[in-house]
Coordinates of C-alpha atoms and ligand atoms in Angstrom, one line a residue:
X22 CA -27.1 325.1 -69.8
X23 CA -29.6 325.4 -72.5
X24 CA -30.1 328.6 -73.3
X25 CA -31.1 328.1 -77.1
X26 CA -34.7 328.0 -77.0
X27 CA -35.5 331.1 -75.7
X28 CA -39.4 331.3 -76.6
X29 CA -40.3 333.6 -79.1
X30 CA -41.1 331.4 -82.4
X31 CA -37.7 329.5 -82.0
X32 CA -38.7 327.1 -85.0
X33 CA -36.4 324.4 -84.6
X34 CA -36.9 324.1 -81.3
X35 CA -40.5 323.5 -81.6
X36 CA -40.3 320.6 -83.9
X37 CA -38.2 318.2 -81.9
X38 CA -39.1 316.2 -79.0
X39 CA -38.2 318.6 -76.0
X40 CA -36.0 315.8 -74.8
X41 CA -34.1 315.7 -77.7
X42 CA -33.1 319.3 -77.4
X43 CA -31.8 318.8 -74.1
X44 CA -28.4 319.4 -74.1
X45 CA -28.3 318.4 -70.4
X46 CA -28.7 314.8 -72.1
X47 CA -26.2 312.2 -73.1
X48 CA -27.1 309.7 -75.7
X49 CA -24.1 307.5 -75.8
X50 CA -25.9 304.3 -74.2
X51 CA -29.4 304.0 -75.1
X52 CA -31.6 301.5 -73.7
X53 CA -30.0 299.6 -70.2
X54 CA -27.8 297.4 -71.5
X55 CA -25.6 296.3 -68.4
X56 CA -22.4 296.6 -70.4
X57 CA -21.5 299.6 -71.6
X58 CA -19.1 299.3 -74.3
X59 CA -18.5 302.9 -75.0
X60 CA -14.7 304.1 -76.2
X61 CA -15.8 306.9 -74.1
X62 CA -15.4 305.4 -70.9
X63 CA -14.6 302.2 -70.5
X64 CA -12.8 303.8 -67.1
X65 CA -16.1 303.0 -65.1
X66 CA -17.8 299.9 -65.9
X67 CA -18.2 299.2 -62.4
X68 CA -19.9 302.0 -61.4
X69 CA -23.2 301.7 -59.2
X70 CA -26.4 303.5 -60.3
X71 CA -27.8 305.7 -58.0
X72 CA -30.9 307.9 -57.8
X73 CA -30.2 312.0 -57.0
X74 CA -32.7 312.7 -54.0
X75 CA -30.8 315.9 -52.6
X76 CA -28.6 318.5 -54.1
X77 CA -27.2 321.3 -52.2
X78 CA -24.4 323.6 -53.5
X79 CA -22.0 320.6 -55.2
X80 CA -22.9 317.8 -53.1
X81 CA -25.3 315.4 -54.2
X82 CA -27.3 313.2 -52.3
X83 CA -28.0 309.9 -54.0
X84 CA -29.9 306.8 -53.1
X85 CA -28.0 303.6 -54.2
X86 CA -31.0 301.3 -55.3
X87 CA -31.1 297.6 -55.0
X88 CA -29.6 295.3 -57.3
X89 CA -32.0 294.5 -60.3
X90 CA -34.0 296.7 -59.4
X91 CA -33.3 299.6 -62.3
X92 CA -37.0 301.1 -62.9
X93 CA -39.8 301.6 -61.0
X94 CA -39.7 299.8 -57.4
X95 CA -42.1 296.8 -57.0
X96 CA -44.6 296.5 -54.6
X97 CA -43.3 293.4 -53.2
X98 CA -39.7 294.6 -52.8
X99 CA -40.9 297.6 -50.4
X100 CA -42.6 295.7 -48.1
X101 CA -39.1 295.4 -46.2
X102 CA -37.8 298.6 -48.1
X103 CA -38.8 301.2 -46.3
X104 CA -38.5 305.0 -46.6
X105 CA -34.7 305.6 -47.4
X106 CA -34.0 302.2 -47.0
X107 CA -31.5 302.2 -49.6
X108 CA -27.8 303.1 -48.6
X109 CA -27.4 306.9 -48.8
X110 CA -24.0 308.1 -50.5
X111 CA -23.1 312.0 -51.0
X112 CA -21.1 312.4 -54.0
X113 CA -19.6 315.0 -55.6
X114 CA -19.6 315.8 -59.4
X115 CA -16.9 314.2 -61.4
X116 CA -14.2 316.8 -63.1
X117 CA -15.6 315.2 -66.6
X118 CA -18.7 316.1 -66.5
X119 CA -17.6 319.4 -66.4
X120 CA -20.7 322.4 -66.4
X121 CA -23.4 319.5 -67.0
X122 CA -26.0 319.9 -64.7
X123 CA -27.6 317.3 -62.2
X124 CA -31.0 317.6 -60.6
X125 CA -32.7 315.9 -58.1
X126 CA -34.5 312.8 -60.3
X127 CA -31.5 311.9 -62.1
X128 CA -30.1 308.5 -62.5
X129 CA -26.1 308.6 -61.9
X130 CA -23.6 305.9 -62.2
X131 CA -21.1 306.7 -58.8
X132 CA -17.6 305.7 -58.4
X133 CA -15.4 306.0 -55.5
X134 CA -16.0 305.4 -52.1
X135 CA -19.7 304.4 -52.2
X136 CA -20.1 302.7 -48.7
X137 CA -22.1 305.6 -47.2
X138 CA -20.1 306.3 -44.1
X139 CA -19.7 309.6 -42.6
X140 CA -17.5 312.1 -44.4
X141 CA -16.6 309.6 -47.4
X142 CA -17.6 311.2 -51.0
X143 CA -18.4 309.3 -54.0
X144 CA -17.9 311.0 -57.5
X145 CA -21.1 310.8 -60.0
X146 CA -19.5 310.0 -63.5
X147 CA -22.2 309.4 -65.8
X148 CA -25.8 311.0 -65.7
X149 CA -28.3 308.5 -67.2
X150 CA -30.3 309.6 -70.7
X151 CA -33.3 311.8 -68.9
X152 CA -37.1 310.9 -69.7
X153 CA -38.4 314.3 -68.9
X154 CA -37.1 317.4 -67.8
X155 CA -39.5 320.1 -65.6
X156 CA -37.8 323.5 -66.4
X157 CA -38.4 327.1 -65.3
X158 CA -37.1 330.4 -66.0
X159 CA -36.6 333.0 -63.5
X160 CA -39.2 335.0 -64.8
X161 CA -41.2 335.3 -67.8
X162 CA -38.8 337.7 -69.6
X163 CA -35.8 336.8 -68.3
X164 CA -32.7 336.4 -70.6
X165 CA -29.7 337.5 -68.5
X166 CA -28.6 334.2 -67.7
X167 CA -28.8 330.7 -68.4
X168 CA -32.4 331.5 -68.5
X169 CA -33.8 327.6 -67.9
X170 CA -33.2 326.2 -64.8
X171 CA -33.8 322.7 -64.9
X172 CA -36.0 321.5 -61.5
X173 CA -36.1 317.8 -61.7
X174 CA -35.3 315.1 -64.2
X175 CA -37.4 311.8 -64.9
X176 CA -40.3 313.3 -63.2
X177 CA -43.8 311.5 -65.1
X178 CA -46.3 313.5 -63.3
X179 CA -46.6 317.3 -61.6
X180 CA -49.1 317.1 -59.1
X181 CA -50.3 321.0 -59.0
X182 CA -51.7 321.5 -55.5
X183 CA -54.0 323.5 -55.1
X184 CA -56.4 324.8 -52.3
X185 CA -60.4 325.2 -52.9
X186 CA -60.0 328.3 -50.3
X187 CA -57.2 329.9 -47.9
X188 CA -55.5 330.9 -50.3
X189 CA -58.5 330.8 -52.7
X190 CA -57.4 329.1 -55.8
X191 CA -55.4 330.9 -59.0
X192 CA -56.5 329.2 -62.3
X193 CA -54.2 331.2 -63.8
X194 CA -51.3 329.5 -61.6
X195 CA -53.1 325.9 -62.7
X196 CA -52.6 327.3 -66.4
X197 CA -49.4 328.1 -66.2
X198 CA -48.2 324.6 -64.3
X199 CA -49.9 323.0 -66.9
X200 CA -47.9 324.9 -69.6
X201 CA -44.8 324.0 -67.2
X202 CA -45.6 320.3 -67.5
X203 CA -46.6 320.1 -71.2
X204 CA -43.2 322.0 -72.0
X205 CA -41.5 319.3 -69.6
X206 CA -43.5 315.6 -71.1
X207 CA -44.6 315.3 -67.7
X208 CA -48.5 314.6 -67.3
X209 CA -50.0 316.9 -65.2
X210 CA -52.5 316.3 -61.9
X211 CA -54.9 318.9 -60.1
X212 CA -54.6 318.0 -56.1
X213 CA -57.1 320.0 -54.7
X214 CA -57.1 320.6 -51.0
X215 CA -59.4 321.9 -48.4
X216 CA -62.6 321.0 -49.4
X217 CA -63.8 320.8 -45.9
X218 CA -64.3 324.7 -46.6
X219 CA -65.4 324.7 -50.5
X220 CA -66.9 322.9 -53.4
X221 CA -64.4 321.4 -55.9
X222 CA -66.9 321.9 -58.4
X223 CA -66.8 324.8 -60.1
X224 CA -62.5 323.9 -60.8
X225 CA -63.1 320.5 -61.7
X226 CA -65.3 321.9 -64.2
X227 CA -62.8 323.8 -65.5
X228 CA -60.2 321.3 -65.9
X229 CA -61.9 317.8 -66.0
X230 CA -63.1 318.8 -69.8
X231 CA -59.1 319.0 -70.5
X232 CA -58.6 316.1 -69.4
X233 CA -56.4 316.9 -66.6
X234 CA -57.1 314.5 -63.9
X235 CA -57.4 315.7 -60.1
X236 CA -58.3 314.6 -56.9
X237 CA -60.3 316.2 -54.0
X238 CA -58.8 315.9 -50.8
X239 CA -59.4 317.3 -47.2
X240 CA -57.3 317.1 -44.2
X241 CA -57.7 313.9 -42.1
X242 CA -59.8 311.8 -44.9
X243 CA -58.9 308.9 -46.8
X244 CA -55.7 309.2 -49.4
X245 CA -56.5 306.2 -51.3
X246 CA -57.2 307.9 -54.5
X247 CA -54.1 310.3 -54.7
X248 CA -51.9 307.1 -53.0
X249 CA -52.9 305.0 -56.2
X250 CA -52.4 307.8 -58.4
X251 CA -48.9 308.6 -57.3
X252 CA -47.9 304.7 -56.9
X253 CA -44.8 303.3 -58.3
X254 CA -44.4 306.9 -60.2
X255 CA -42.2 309.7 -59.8
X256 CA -44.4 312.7 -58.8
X257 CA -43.3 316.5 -58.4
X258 CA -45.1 318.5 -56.1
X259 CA -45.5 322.3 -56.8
X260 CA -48.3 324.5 -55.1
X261 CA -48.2 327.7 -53.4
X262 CA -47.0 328.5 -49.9
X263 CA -50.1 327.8 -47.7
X264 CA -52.4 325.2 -50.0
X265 CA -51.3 322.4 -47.5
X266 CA -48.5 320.6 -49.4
X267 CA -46.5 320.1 -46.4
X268 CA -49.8 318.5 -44.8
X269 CA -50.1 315.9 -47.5
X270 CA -46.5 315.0 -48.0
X271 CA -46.1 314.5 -43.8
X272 CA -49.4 312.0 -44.3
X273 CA -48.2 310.3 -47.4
X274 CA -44.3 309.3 -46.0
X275 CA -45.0 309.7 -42.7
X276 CA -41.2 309.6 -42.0
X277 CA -41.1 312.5 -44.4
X278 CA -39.2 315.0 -41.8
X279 CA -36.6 312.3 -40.8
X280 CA -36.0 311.5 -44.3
X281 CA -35.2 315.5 -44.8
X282 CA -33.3 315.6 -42.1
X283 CA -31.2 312.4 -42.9
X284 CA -30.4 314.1 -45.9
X285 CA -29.7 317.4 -44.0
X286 CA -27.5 315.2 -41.5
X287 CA -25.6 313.4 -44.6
X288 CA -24.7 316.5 -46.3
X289 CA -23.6 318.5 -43.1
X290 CA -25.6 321.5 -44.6
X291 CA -28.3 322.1 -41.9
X292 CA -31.5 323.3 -43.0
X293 CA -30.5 324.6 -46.4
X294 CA -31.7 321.5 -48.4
X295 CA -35.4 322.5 -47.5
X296 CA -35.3 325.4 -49.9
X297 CA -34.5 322.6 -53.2
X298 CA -36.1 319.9 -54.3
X299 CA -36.2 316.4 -52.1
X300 CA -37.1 313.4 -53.1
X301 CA -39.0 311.3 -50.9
X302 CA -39.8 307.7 -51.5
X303 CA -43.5 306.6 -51.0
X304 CA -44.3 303.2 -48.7
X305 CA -45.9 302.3 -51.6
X306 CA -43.5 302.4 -54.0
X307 CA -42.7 305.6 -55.9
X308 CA -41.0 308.7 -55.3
X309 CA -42.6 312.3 -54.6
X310 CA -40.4 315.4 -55.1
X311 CA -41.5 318.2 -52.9
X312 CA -40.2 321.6 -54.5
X313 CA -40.5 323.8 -51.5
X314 CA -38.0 326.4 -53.0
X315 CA -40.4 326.4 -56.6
X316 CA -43.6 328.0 -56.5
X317 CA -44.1 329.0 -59.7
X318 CA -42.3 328.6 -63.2
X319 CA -41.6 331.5 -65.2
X320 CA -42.2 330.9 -69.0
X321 CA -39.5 332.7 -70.7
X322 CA -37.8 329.2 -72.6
X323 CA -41.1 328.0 -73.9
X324 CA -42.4 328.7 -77.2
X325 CA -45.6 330.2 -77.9
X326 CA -46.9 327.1 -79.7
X327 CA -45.9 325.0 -76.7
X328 CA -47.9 327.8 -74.6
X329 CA -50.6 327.2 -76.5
X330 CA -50.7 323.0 -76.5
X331 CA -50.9 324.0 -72.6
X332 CA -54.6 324.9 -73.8
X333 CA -55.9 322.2 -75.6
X334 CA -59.5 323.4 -75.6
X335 CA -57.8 326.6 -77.5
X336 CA -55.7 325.0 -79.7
X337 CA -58.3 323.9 -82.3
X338 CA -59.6 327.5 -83.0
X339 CA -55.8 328.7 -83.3
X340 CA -56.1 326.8 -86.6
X341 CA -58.1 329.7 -88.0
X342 CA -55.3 332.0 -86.9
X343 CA -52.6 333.6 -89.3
X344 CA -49.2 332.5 -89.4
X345 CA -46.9 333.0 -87.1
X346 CA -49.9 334.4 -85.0
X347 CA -48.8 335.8 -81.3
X348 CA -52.5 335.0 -79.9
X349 CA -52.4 339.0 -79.2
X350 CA -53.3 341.1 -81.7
X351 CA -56.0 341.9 -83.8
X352 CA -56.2 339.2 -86.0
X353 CA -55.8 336.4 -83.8
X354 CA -58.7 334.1 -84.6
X355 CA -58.9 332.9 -81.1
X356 CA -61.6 336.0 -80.1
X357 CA -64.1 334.4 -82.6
X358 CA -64.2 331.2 -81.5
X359 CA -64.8 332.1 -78.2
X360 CA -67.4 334.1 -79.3
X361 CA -68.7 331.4 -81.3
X362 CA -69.1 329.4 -78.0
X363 CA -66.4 327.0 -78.3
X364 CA -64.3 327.8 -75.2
X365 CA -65.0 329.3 -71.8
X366 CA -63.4 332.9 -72.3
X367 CA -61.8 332.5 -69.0
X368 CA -59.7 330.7 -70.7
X369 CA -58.6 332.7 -73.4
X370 CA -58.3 335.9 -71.2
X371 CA -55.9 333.3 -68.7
X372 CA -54.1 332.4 -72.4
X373 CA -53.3 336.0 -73.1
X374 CA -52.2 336.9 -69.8
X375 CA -49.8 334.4 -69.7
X376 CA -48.8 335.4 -73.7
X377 CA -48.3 339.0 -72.5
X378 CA -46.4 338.7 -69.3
X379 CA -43.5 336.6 -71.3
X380 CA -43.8 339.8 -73.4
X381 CA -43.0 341.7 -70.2
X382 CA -46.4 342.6 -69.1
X383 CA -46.5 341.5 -65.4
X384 CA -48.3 339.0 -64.6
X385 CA -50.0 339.0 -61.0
X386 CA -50.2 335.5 -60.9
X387 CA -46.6 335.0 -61.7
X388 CA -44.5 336.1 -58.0
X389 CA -41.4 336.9 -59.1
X390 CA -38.8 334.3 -57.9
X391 CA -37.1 333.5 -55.2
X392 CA -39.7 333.1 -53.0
X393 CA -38.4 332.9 -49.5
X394 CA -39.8 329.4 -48.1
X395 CA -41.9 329.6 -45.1
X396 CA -43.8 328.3 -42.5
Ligands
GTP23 N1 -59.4 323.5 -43.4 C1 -58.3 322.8 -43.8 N2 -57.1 323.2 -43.5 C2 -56.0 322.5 -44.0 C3 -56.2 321.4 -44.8 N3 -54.9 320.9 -45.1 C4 -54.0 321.8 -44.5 N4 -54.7 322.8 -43.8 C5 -54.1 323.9 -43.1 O1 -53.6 324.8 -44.0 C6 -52.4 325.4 -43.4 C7 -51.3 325.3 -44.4 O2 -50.9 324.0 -44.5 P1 -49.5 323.5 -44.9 O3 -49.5 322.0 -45.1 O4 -48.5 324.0 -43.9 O5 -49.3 324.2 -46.3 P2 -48.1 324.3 -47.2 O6 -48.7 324.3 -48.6 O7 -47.1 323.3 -46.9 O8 -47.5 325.7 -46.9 P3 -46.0 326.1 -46.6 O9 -45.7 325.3 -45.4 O10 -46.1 327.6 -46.2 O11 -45.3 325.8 -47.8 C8 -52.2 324.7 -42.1 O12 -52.7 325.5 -41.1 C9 -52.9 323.4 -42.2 O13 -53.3 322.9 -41.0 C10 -57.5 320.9 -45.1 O14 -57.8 319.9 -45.8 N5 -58.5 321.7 -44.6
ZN24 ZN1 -54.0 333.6 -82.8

């Protein structure tokens, strides 16, 4: 996959729309227009669209969405469509699409046998142009392999949950994700759990001046903030083991086990799927995409200026800075306008660790990955 844009000061890469440097993407059909009329492939003009929810070692789990009803589900069609309501087809990857990659998020036109039943297989033939791509790299450094791993495709928010205590909360982690879902064109959201045992405020004051939105929730009260926030959108969950993500996602789609399970049960893989990404569809319309395997996103493909957007209240005084600066060294200019009492130099100290550790400095805030899911 795309290996090209391994971080440090890859100048072309930084100029172009991440999503145009996806080579994961195919730009033959722009727009929707219901008739394709590529010379590519004229072969599969009836295809159905589908939406990846599972993937699991070459099988792909897709929901086969309603006719007409291409983007974001309306409220009024949910009211009968509930949780998975949509017929369920496992499909395997067409010989054509050869290496290309496809996540959990993506839009696939299927062919085949597409009625669903037990032990049929549809083929996926076509993956849809993506509108945002949340990427990781196995580590910071890492440049053995294919070095970014996609996560999940058409994903418009990461919801970065986080508890106020047990685990006590890692700004550095939030400053990381929000590098993750700058580098992705996915807007970010602080979900901050627990505070039944501590005060939001002294995070919120951290991140509300950035502009990153959050809520504050707390086990057994109201969800009518975070459901409005997450409705009709496609949401990625990523927190660390222990913060209470399972909690929230078992009270937002309350069917949230069965719906893992009938994915489990489709694909005949057992309890595998619960280490990747699924995607669960919200009773209100929308789609959340628990990560349970991803707890953190290692660096290594994004470029320092792209690390750097991830801190907007930094990015003004990097002006001052040289060219090419690497935020590290002497001359950075960042150190003065801290000084000068433009930024909380929390911030800059989180900024350099992150710098560093993609310059093979560990990082403690940055487990190295797999983590093992538990619990
Ligand atoms: N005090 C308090 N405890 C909570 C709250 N939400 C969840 N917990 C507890 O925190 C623990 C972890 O919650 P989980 O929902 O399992 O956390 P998780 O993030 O899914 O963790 P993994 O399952 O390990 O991935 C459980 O014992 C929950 O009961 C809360 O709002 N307040
Ligand atoms: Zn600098």
């Amino acid at each position: 996959m795309a290996a090209q844009t391994r971080a440090p000061g890859s100048e072309k890469a930084k100029k172009l729309k991440k999503r145009e440097y996806d080579e994961d993407d195919v730009r033959i059909r722009p727009g929707k227009g219901s008739r394709p009329r590529t010379r590519i492939r004229p072969a599969h003009e009836e295809a159905v669209s589908g939406f990846v929810v599972a993937v699991d070692r070459g099988r792909y789990t897709c929901l086969i969405e309603s006719e007409g009803e291409k983007g974001r589900r309306r409220k009024k069609d949910q009211l009968e469509g509930a949780t998975m309501s949509g017929r369920v087809v496992v499909a395997m990857k067409a010989r054509e699409l050869g290496r290309k990659g496809i996540v959990v998020g993506d839009r696939v036109a299927l062919v085949g046998d597409i009625s669903g039943m037990a032990n049929t297989l549809a083929r996926v033939v076509r993956v849809e142009p993506r509108t945002s791509m949340l990427r990781r790299s196995a580590d910071d450094t890492d440049n053995t392999d294919g070095i970014e791993r996609p996560v999940v495709a058409n994903a418009d928010q990461l919801v970065i949950v986080t508890a106020l205590a047990d685990p006590p909360p890692r700004p550095r982690m939030i400053d990381r994700m929000l590098v993750a879902a700058f580098d992705a064109d996915i807007e970010p959201m602080l979900c901050l759990t627990k505070s039944d045992l501590a005060s939001p405020d002294e995070l919120v004051s951290l991140y509300a001046p950035l502009g990153v939105p959050y809520v504050v929730l707390q086990k057994g009260a109201t969800l009518d903030e975070i459901r409005e926030r997450l409705r009709g959108r496609i949401s990625v969950l990523v927190g660390h083991s222990g913060v209470g993500k399972s909690t929230l996602v078992n009270a937002l789609v309350p069917d949230a086990n069965r719906a893992v399970s009938h994915v489990n049960a489709v694909t005949g893989r057992g309890r595998h799927t619960s280490s990747s990404a699924v995607a669960l569809e919200l009773p209100d319309g929308g789609w959340i995409i628990d990560t349970p395997g991803v707890r953190s996103f290692g660096l290594a493909h994004v470029s320092v200026e792209t690390v750097l957007a991830g801190f907007p209240d930094l990015l003004e005084g990097s002006i001052q800075c040289p060219k090419g600066c690497n935020h590290l060294s002497e001359e950075c200019a960042l150190d003065a306008w801290v000084a000068a009492g433009h930024a909380d130099p929390a911030r800059l100290v989180s900024l350099r660790r992150l710098l560093a550790s993609r310059e093979g400095t560990p990082d403690d805030d940055h487990p190295v990955e797999p983590e093992s899911p538990s619990g």
